PDB file of C-alpha atoms in Angstrom:
ATOM      1  CA  MET A   1     -46.346  36.469  28.715  1.00 40.00           C
ATOM      2  CA  LEU A   2     -47.004  39.628  26.718  1.00 48.00           C
ATOM      3  CA  ASP A   3     -47.486  41.784  29.819  1.00 47.00           C
ATOM      4  CA  GLU A   4     -43.967  40.958  30.933  1.00 50.00           C
ATOM      5  CA  SER A   5     -42.444  41.579  27.516  1.00 55.00           C
ATOM      6  CA  PHE A   6     -44.283  44.881  26.894  1.00 56.00           C
ATOM      7  CA  GLU A   7     -44.366  46.450  30.356  1.00 59.00           C
ATOM      8  CA  ASN A   8     -42.391  49.718  30.698  1.00 65.00           C
ATOM      9  CA  GLU A   9     -41.657  49.754  26.987  1.00 80.00           C
ATOM     10  CA  ILE A  10     -41.901  52.610  24.533  1.00 86.00           C
ATOM     11  CA  PHE A  11     -43.345  51.699  21.138  1.00 84.00           C
ATOM     12  CA  THR A  12     -42.865  53.585  17.891  1.00 87.00           C
ATOM     13  CA  LEU A  13     -45.886  53.202  15.635  1.00 83.00           C
ATOM     14  CA  THR A  14     -46.112  54.423  12.074  1.00 81.00           C
ATOM     15  CA  ASP A  15     -49.462  55.793  10.884  1.00 79.00           C
ATOM     16  CA  GLU A  16     -50.908  55.486   7.389  1.00 78.00           C
ATOM     17  CA  ASP A  17     -49.149  58.730   6.352  1.00 90.00           C
ATOM     18  CA  GLY A  18     -45.736  57.398   7.391  1.00 89.00           C
ATOM     19  CA  ASN A  19     -45.539  59.567  10.546  1.00 89.00           C
ATOM     20  CA  GLU A  20     -43.881  57.915  13.536  1.00 91.00           C
ATOM     21  CA  ASN A  21     -45.358  58.419  17.014  1.00 88.00           C
ATOM     22  CA  GLN A  22     -44.187  57.070  20.347  1.00 91.00           C
ATOM     23  CA  PHE A  23     -46.489  55.282  22.794  1.00 91.00           C
ATOM     24  CA  GLU A  24     -46.150  53.867  26.292  1.00 90.00           C
ATOM     25  CA  TYR A  25     -47.665  50.572  27.451  1.00 88.00           C
ATOM     26  CA  MET A  26     -50.842  51.178  29.473  1.00 86.00           C
ATOM     27  CA  GLY A  27     -52.215  47.697  30.067  1.00 86.00           C
ATOM     28  CA  SER A  28     -53.678  44.627  28.455  1.00 89.00           C
ATOM     29  CA  ILE A  29     -56.601  42.243  28.666  1.00 91.00           C
ATOM     30  CA  GLU A  30     -57.241  38.751  27.360  1.00 92.00           C
ATOM     31  CA  HIS A  31     -60.536  37.976  25.661  1.00 92.00           C
ATOM     32  CA  GLU A  32     -61.473  34.665  24.059  1.00 92.00           C
ATOM     33  CA  GLY A  33     -57.848  33.555  23.951  1.00 93.00           C
ATOM     34  CA  THR A  34     -56.506  36.747  22.380  1.00 94.00           C
ATOM     35  CA  ARG A  35     -54.457  39.417  24.174  1.00 94.00           C
ATOM     36  CA  TYR A  36     -55.226  43.081  23.469  1.00 94.00           C
ATOM     37  CA  VAL A  37     -52.825  45.867  24.427  1.00 92.00           C
ATOM     38  CA  ALA A  38     -53.515  49.549  25.128  1.00 91.00           C
ATOM     39  CA  LEU A  39     -50.855  52.152  24.410  1.00 91.00           C
ATOM     40  CA  VAL A  40     -50.878  55.830  25.417  1.00 89.00           C
ATOM     41  CA  PRO A  41     -49.252  58.493  23.218  1.00 89.00           C
ATOM     42  CA  LEU A  42     -46.170  60.108  24.767  1.00 89.00           C
ATOM     43  CA  GLU A  43     -46.925  63.368  22.948  1.00 83.00           C
ATOM     44  CA  GLU A  44     -49.693  65.709  24.090  1.00 79.00           C
ATOM     45  CA  ASN A  45     -52.679  63.663  25.211  1.00 75.00           C
ATOM     46  CA  ASP A  46     -54.964  66.027  27.086  1.00 76.00           C
ATOM     47  CA  GLU A  47     -58.041  64.032  26.093  1.00 79.00           C
ATOM     48  CA  GLY A  48     -56.791  60.740  27.551  1.00 78.00           C
ATOM     49  CA  GLU A  49     -56.776  58.926  24.233  1.00 85.00           C
ATOM     50  CA  TYR A  50     -55.160  55.548  23.788  1.00 87.00           C
ATOM     51  CA  VAL A  51     -54.617  52.972  21.052  1.00 90.00           C
ATOM     52  CA  LEU A  52     -55.897  49.390  21.266  1.00 92.00           C
ATOM     53  CA  LEU A  53     -53.993  46.731  19.338  1.00 93.00           C
ATOM     54  CA  LYS A  54     -54.201  42.956  19.061  1.00 94.00           C
ATOM     55  CA  ALA A  55     -51.172  40.925  20.137  1.00 91.00           C
ATOM     56  CA  VAL A  56     -50.272  38.116  17.748  1.00 91.00           C
ATOM     57  CA  THR A  57     -47.315  35.817  17.332  1.00 90.00           C
ATOM     58  CA  GLU A  58     -45.897  35.439  13.821  1.00 89.00           C
ATOM     59  CA  ASP A  59     -42.836  33.332  13.130  1.00 92.00           C
ATOM     60  CA  GLY A  60     -42.224  33.066  16.886  1.00 91.00           C
ATOM     61  CA  GLU A  61     -42.176  36.845  17.347  1.00 87.00           C
ATOM     62  CA  ASP A  62     -44.724  38.857  19.379  1.00 83.00           C
ATOM     63  CA  MET A  63     -46.298  41.633  17.309  1.00 83.00           C
ATOM     64  CA  LEU A  64     -49.041  44.218  17.765  1.00 85.00           C
ATOM     65  CA  VAL A  65     -51.523  44.649  14.921  1.00 89.00           C
ATOM     66  CA  THR A  66     -54.535  46.832  14.240  1.00 90.00           C
ATOM     67  CA  ILE A  67     -57.963  45.438  15.085  1.00 94.00           C
ATOM     68  CA  ASP A  68     -59.586  45.550  11.652  1.00 93.00           C
ATOM     69  CA  ASP A  69     -63.038  44.186  12.547  1.00 94.00           C
ATOM     70  CA  ASP A  70     -65.273  47.038  13.812  1.00 95.00           C
ATOM     71  CA  GLU A  71     -67.439  44.762  15.986  1.00 96.00           C
ATOM     72  CA  GLU A  72     -64.382  43.180  17.589  1.00 95.00           C
ATOM     73  CA  PHE A  73     -62.864  46.619  18.193  1.00 95.00           C
ATOM     74  CA  GLU A  74     -66.022  48.006  19.852  1.00 95.00           C
ATOM     75  CA  ARG A  75     -66.363  44.885  22.020  1.00 95.00           C
ATOM     76  CA  ILE A  76     -62.735  45.163  23.188  1.00 94.00           C
ATOM     77  CA  VAL A  77     -63.040  48.905  23.865  1.00 92.00           C
ATOM     78  CA  ASP A  78     -66.064  48.229  26.092  1.00 92.00           C
ATOM     79  CA  ILE A  79     -64.295  45.431  27.973  1.00 92.00           C
ATOM     80  CA  PHE A  80     -61.095  47.436  28.348  1.00 88.00           C
ATOM     81  CA  GLU A  81     -62.861  50.538  29.646  1.00 86.00           C
ATOM     82  CA  ASP A  82     -64.925  48.468  32.106  1.00 87.00           C
ATOM     83  CA  GLU A  83     -61.758  46.813  33.380  1.00 82.00           C
ATOM     84  CA  PHE A  84     -59.492  49.864  33.633  1.00 77.00           C
ATOM     85  CA  PHE A  85     -61.776  52.862  34.061  1.00 71.00           C
ATOM     86  CA  SER A  86     -64.754  51.640  36.120  1.00 66.00           C
ATOM     87  CA  GLU A  87     -62.809  52.095  39.355  1.00 56.00           C
ATOM     88  CA  LEU A  88     -61.963  55.695  38.432  1.00 51.00           C
ATOM     89  CA  ASP A  89     -65.594  56.509  37.638  1.00 48.00           C
ATOM     90  CA  TYR A  90     -66.704  54.976  40.933  1.00 46.00           C
ATOM     91  CA  ASP A  91     -64.167  57.009  42.896  1.00 46.00           C
ATOM     92  CA  ASP A  92     -65.208  60.214  41.146  1.00 48.00           C
ATOM     93  CA  ASP A  93     -68.870  59.586  42.009  1.00 49.00           C
ATOM     94  CA  ASP A  94     -67.991  59.097  45.688  1.00 49.00           C
ATOM     95  CA  ASP A  95     -66.066  62.371  45.761  1.00 49.00           C
ATOM     96  CA  ASP A  96     -69.024  64.230  44.245  1.00 49.00           C
ATOM     97  CA  ASP A  97     -71.400  62.750  46.845  1.00 50.00           C
ATOM     98  CA  GLU A  98     -69.157  63.800  49.703  1.00 48.00           C
ATOM     99  CA  PHE A  99     -68.893  67.305  48.285  1.00 47.00           C
ATOM    100  CA  ASP A 100     -72.662  67.562  47.895  1.00 50.00           C
ATOM    101  CA  ASP A 101     -73.199  66.426  51.515  1.00 50.00           C
ATOM    102  CA  ASP A 102     -70.806  69.120  52.746  1.00 51.00           C
ATOM    103  CA  ASP A 103     -72.693  71.753  50.769  1.00 51.00           C
ATOM    104  CA  GLU A 104     -75.972  70.656  52.373  1.00 50.00           C
ATOM    105  CA  ASP A 105     -74.427  70.906  55.859  1.00 52.00           C
ATOM    106  CA  GLU A 106     -73.200  74.422  55.098  1.00 50.00           C
ATOM    107  CA  ASP A 107     -76.650  75.436  53.874  1.00 51.00           C
ATOM    108  CA  GLU A 108     -78.222  74.161  57.110  1.00 51.00           C
ATOM    109  CA  ASP A 109     -75.658  76.087  59.193  1.00 51.00           C
ATOM    110  CA  GLU A 110     -76.529  79.310  57.394  1.00 51.00           C
ATOM    111  CA  GLU A 111     -80.239  79.035  58.327  1.00 50.00           C
TER     112      GLU A 111
END
């Protein structure tokens, strides 16, 4: 439901200082009956940061709200990163292993 309504959308979020920033939908997960959505800033984001928000329905309208509970936030971050980034980490490890094997072959050729 929410994936379909949020996919390919640009969101404008207002921070506590009243500054508006634009974000793009990255993905979502469901945990214990609640949907959580990750958004990536459209501005400079060299560090790969993203925002995690909780999807709620109020008065029949889908809304994204801040996760206020620290334990809930940490739990969702862990689940989200396992779901979306574990494959990337695995691929990176394989590439490093292949590179290391090539280096060993080159060292043997030099002897």
